[in-house]
PDB file of C-alpha atoms and ligand atoms in Angstrom:
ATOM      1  CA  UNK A   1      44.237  40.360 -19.749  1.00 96.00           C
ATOM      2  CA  UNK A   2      46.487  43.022 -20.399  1.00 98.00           C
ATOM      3  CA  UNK A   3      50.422  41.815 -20.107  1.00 98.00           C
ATOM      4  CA  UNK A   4      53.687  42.566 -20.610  1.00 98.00           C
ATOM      5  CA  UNK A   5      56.355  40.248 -21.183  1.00 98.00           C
ATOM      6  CA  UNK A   6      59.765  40.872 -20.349  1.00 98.00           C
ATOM      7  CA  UNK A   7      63.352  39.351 -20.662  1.00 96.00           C
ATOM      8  CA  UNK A   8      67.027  38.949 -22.053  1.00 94.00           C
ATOM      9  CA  UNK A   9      67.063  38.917 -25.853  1.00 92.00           C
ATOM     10  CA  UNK A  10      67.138  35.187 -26.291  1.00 91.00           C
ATOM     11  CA  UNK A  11      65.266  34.718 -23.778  1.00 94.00           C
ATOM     12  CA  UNK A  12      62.170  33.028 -25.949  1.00 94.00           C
ATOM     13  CA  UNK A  13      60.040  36.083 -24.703  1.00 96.00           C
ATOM     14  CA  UNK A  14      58.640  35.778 -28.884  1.00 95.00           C
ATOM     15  CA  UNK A  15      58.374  32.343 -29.375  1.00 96.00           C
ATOM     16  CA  UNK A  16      56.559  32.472 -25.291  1.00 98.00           C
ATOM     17  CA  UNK A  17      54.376  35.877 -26.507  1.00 98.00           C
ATOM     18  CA  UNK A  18      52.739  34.107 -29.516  1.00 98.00           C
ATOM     19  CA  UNK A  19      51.684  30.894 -28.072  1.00 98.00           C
ATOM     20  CA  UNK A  20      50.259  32.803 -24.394  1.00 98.00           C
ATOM     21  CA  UNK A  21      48.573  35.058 -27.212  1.00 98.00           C
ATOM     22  CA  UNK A  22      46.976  32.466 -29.243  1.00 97.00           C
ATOM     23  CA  UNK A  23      45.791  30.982 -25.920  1.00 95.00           C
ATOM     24  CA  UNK A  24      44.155  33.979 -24.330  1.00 97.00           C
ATOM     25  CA  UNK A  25      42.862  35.151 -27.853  1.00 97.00           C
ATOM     26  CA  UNK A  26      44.619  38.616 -27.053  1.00 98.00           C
ATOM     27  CA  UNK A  27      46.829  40.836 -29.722  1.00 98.00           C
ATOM     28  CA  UNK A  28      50.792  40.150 -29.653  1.00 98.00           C
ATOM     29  CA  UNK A  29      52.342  43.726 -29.731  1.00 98.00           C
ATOM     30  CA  UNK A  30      55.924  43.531 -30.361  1.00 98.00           C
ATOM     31  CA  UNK A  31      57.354  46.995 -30.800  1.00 98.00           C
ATOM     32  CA  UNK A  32      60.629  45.130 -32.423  1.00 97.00           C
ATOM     33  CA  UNK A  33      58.141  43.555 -34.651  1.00 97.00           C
ATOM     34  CA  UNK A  34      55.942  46.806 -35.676  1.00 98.00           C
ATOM     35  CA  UNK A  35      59.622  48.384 -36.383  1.00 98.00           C
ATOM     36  CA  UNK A  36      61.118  45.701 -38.444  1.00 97.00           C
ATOM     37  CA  UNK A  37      57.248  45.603 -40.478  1.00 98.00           C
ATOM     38  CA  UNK A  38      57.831  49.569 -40.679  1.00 97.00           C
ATOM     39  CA  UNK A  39      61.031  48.967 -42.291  1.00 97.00           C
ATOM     40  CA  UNK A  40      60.219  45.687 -44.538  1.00 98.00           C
ATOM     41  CA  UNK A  41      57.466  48.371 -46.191  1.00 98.00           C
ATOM     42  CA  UNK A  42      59.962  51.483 -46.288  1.00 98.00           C
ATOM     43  CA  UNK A  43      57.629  53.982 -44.192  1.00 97.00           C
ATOM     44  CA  UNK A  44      58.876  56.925 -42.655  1.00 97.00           C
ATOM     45  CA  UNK A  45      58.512  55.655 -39.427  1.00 97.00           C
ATOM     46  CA  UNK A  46      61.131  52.683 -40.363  1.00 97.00           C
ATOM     47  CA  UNK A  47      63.380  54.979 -41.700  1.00 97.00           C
ATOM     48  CA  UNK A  48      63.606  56.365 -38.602  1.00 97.00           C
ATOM     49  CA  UNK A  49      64.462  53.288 -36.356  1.00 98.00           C
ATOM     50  CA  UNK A  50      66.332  51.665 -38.865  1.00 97.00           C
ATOM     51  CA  UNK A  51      69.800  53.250 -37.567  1.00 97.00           C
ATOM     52  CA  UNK A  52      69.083  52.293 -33.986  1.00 98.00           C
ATOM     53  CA  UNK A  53      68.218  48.924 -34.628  1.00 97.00           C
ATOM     54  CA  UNK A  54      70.964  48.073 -36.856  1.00 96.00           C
ATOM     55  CA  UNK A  55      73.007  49.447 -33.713  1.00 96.00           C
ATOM     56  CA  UNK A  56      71.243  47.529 -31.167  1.00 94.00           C
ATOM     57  CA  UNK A  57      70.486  51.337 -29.710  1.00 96.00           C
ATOM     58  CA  UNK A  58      66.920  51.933 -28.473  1.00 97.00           C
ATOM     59  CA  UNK A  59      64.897  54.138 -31.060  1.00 98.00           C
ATOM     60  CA  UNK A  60      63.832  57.529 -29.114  1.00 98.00           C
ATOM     61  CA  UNK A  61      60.678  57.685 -26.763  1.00 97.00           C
ATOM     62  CA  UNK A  62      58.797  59.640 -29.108  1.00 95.00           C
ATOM     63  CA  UNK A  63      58.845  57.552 -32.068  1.00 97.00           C
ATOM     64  CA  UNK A  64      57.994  54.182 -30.685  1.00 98.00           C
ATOM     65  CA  UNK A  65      55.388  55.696 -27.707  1.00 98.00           C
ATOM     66  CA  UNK A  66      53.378  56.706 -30.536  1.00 97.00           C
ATOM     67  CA  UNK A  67      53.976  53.319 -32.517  1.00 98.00           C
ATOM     68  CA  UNK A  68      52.771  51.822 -29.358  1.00 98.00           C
ATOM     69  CA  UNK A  69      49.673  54.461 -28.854  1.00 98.00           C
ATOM     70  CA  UNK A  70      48.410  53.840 -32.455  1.00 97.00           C
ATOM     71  CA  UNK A  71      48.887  49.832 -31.918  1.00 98.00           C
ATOM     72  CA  UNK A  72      46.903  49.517 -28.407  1.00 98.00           C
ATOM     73  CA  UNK A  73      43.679  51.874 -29.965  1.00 97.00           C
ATOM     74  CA  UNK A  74      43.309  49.324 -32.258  1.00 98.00           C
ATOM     75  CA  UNK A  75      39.844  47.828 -31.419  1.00 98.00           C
ATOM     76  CA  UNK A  76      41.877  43.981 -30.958  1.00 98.00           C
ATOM     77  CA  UNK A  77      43.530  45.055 -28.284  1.00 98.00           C
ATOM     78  CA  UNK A  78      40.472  46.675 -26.658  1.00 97.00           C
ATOM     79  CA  UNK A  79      39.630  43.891 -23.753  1.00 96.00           C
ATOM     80  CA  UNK A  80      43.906  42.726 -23.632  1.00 98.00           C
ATOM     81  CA  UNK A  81      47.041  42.051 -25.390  1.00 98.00           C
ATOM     82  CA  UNK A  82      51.105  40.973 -24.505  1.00 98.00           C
ATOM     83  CA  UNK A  83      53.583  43.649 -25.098  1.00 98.00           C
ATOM     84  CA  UNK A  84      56.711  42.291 -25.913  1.00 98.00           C
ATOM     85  CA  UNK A  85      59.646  44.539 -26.035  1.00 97.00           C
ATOM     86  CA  UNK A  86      58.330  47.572 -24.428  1.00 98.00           C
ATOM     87  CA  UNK A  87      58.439  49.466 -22.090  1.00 98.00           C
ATOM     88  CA  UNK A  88      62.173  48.639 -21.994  1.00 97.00           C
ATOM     89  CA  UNK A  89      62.895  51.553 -19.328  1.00 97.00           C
ATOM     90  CA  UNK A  90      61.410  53.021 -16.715  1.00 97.00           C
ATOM     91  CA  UNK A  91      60.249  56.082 -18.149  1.00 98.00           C
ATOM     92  CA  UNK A  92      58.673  53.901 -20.998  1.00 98.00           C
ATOM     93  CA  UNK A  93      56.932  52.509 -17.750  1.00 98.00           C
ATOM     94  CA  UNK A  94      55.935  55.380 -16.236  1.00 98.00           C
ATOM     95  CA  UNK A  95      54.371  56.552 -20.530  1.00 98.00           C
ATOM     96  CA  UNK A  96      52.703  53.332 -20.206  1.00 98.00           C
ATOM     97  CA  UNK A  97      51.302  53.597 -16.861  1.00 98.00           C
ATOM     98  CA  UNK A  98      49.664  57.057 -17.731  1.00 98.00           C
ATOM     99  CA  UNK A  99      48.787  56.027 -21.337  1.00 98.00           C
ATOM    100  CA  UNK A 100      46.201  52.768 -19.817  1.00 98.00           C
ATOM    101  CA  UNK A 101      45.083  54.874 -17.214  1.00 98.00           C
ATOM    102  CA  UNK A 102      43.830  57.116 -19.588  1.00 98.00           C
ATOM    103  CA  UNK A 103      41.558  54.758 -20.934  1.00 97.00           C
ATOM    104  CA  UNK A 104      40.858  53.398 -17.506  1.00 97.00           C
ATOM    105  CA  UNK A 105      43.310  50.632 -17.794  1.00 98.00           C
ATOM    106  CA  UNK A 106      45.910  48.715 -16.362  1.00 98.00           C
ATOM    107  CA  UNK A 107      48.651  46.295 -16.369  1.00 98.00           C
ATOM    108  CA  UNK A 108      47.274  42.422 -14.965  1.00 98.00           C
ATOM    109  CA  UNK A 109      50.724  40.836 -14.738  1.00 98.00           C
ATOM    110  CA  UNK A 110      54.072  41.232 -16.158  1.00 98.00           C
ATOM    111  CA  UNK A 111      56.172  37.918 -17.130  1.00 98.00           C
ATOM    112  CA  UNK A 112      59.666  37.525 -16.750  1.00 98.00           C
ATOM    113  CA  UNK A 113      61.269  35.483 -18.640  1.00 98.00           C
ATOM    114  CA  UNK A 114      64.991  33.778 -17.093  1.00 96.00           C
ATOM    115  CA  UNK A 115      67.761  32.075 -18.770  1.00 94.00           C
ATOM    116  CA  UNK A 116      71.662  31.737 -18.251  1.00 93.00           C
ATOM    117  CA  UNK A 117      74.042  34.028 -20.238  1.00 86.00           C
ATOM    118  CA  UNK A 118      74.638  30.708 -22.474  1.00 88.00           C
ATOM    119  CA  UNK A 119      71.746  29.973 -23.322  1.00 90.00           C
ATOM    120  CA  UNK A 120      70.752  32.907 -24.470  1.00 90.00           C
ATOM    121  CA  UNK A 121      73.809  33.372 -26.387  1.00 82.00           C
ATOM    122  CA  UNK A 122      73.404  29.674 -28.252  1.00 85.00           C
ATOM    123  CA  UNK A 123      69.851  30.892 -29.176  1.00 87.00           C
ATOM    124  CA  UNK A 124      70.714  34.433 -30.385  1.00 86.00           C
ATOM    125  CA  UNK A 125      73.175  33.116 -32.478  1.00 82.00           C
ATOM    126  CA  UNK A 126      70.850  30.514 -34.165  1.00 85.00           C
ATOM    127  CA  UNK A 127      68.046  32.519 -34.863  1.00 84.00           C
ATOM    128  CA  UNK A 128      69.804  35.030 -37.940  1.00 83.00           C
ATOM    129  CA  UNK A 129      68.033  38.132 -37.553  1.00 87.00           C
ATOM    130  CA  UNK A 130      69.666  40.745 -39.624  1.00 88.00           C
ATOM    131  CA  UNK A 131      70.644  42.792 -36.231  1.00 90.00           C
ATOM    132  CA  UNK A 132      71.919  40.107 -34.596  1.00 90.00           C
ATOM    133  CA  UNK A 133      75.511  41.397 -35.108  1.00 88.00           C
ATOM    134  CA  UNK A 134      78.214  40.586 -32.125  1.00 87.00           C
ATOM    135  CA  UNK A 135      78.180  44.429 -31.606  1.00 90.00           C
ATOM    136  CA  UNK A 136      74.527  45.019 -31.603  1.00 91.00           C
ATOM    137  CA  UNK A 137      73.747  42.165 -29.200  1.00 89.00           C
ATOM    138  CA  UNK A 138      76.498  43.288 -26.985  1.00 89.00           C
ATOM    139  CA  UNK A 139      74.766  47.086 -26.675  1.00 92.00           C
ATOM    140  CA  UNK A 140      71.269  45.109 -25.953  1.00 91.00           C
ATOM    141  CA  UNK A 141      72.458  42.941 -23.362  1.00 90.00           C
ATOM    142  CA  UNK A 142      73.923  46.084 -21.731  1.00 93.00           C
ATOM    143  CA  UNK A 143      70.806  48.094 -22.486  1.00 95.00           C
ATOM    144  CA  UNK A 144      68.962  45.358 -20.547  1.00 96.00           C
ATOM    145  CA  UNK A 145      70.783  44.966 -17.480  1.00 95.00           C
ATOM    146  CA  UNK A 146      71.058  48.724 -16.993  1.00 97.00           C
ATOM    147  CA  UNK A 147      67.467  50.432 -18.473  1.00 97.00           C
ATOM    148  CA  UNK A 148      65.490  47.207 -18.834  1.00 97.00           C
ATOM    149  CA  UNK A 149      66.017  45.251 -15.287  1.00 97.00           C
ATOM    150  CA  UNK A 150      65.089  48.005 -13.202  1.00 98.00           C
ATOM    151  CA  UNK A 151      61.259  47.177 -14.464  1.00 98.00           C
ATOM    152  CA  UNK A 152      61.280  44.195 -12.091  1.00 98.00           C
ATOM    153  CA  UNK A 153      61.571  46.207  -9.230  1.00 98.00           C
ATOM    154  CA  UNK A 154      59.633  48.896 -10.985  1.00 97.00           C
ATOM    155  CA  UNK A 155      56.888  46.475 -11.439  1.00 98.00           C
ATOM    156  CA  UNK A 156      56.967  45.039  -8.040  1.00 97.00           C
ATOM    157  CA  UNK A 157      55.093  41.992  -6.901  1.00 97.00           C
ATOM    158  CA  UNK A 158      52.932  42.399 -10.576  1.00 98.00           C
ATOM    159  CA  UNK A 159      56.008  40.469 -11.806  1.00 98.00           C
ATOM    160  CA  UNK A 160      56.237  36.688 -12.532  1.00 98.00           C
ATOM    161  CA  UNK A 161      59.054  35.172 -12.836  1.00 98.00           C
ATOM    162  CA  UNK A 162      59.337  31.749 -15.317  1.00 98.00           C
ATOM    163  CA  UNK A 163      62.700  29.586 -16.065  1.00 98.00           C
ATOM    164  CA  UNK A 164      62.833  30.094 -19.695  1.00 97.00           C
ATOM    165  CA  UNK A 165      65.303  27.134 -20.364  1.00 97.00           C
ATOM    166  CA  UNK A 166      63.745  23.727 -21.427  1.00 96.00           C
ATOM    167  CA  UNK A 167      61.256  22.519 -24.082  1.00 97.00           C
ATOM    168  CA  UNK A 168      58.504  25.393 -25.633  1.00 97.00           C
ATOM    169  CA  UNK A 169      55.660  23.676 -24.178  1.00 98.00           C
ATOM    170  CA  UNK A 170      56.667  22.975 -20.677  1.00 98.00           C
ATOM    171  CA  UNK A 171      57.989  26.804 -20.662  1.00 98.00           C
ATOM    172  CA  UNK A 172      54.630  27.696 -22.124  1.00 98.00           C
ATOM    173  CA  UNK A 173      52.875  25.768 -19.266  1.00 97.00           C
ATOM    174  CA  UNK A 174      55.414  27.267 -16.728  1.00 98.00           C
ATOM    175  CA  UNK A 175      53.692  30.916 -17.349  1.00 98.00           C
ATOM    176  CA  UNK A 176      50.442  29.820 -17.988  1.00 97.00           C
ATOM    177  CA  UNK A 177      50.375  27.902 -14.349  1.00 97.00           C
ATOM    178  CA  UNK A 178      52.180  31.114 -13.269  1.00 97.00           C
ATOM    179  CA  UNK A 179      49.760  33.786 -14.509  1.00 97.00           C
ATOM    180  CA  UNK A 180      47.043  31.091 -12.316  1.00 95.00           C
ATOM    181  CA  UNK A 181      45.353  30.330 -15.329  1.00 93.00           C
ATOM    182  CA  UNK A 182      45.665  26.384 -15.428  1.00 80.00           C
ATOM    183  CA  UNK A 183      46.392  24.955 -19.022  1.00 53.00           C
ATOM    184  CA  UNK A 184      43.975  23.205 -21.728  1.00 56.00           C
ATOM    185  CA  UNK A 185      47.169  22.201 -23.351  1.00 51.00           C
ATOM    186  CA  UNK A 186      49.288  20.410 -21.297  1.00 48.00           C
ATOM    187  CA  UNK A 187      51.469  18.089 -24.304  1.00 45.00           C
TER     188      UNK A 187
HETATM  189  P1  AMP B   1      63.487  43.370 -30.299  1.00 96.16           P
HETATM  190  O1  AMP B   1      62.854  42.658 -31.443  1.00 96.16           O
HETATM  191  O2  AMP B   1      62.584  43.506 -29.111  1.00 96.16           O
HETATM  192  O3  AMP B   1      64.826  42.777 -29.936  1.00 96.16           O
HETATM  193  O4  AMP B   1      63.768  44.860 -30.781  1.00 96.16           O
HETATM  194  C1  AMP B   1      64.651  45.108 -31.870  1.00 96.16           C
HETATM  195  C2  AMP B   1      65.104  46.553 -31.843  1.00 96.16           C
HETATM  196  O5  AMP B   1      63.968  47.423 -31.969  1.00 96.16           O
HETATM  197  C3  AMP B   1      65.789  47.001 -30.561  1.00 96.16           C
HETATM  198  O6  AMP B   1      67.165  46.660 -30.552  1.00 96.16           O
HETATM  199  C4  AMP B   1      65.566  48.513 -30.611  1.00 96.16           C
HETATM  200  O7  AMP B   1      66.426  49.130 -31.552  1.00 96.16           O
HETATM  201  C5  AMP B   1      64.160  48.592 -31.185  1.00 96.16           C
HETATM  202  N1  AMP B   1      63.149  48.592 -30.089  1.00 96.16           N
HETATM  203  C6  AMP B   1      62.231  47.626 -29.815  1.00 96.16           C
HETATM  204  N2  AMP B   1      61.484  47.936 -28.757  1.00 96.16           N
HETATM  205  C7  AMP B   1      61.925  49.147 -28.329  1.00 96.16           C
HETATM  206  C8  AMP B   1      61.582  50.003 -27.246  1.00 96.16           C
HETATM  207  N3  AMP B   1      60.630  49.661 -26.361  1.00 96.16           N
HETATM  208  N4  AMP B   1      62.253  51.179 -27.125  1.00 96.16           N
HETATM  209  C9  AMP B   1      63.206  51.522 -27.993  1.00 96.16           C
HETATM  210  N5  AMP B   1      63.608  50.753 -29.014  1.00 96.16           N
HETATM  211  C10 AMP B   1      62.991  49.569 -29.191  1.00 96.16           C
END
């Protein structure tokens, strides 16, 4: 399958992307991942988002379409994969759209993960990640609600919505009834 998951940062969309991944066998492509890998092993390319990142700014089209280009020709993510974290506008969307079409591709289903403002502030603030600055997760959560929501409409009736608030499992099993694929692993 190919997939996108979306959401609020904080929303579990990483912890939700690995496990769906793991089930389905398919590649989890995390642009915020690839970046932060970029910049753990000093390439040019991480040099380049650092700055954004650190600001909670998105990194320019250009630089992470191509991350994302080099990722999905990778011959894992040939018959699927999850992106997490992009597209995070609309014209990322659109990229996308034209990018799997040129291969003869396209999107299955795009989850959406949900959770209340508190939550996802009690879980951004636990998890430590070097960005997770009060100013930097202020710009994202605007950056979401005003580039990133639009995708739902974007993506129309493609989209399916999950409650992201309760234990990992039963939010796993949420989007794996969801996406109609009925669970193996329903602990
Ligand atoms: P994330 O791990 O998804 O929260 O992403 C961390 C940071 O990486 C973001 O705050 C952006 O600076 C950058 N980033 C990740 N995905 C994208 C994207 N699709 N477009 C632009 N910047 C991105």
């Amino acid at each position: 399958m190919r997939l996108l998951i979306i959401g609020p940062q904080g929303a579990g969309k990483g912890t939700q992307a690995a496990l769906l991944c793991e089930e389905l066998s398919i590649p989890h492509v995390s642009t915020g991942d690839l970046f932060r890998a970029n910049i753990g092993e000093d390439t040019e390319l991480g040099r380049r988002a650092q700055g954004y990142m650190d600001a909670g700014e998105l990194v320019p089209d250009s630089v992470t379409q191509d991350m994302v280009a080099d990722r999905l020709a990778q011959p894992d993510a040939a018959d699927g994969f999850l992106l997490d974290g992009f597209p995070r506008t609309t014209a990322q969307a659109d990229w996308l759209t034209d990018f799997l079409a040129g291969r003869g591709w396209s999107l299955d289903a795009v989850v959406l993960l949900t959770a209340p403002d508190e939550v996802l502030t009690e879980r951004m603030l636990g998890r430590g990640r070097a960005d997770d600055t009060p100013a930097a997760i202020a710009t994202r959560l605007e950056l979401y609600r005003s580039e990133t929501a639009p995708l739902i409409d974007h993506y129309g009736d493609r989209v399916v919505a999950v409650d992201g608030v309760g234990e990992i499992a039963e939010v796993h099993r949420r989007i794996v009834d969801g996406l109609g694929l009925g669970s193996t692993r329903r602990g």
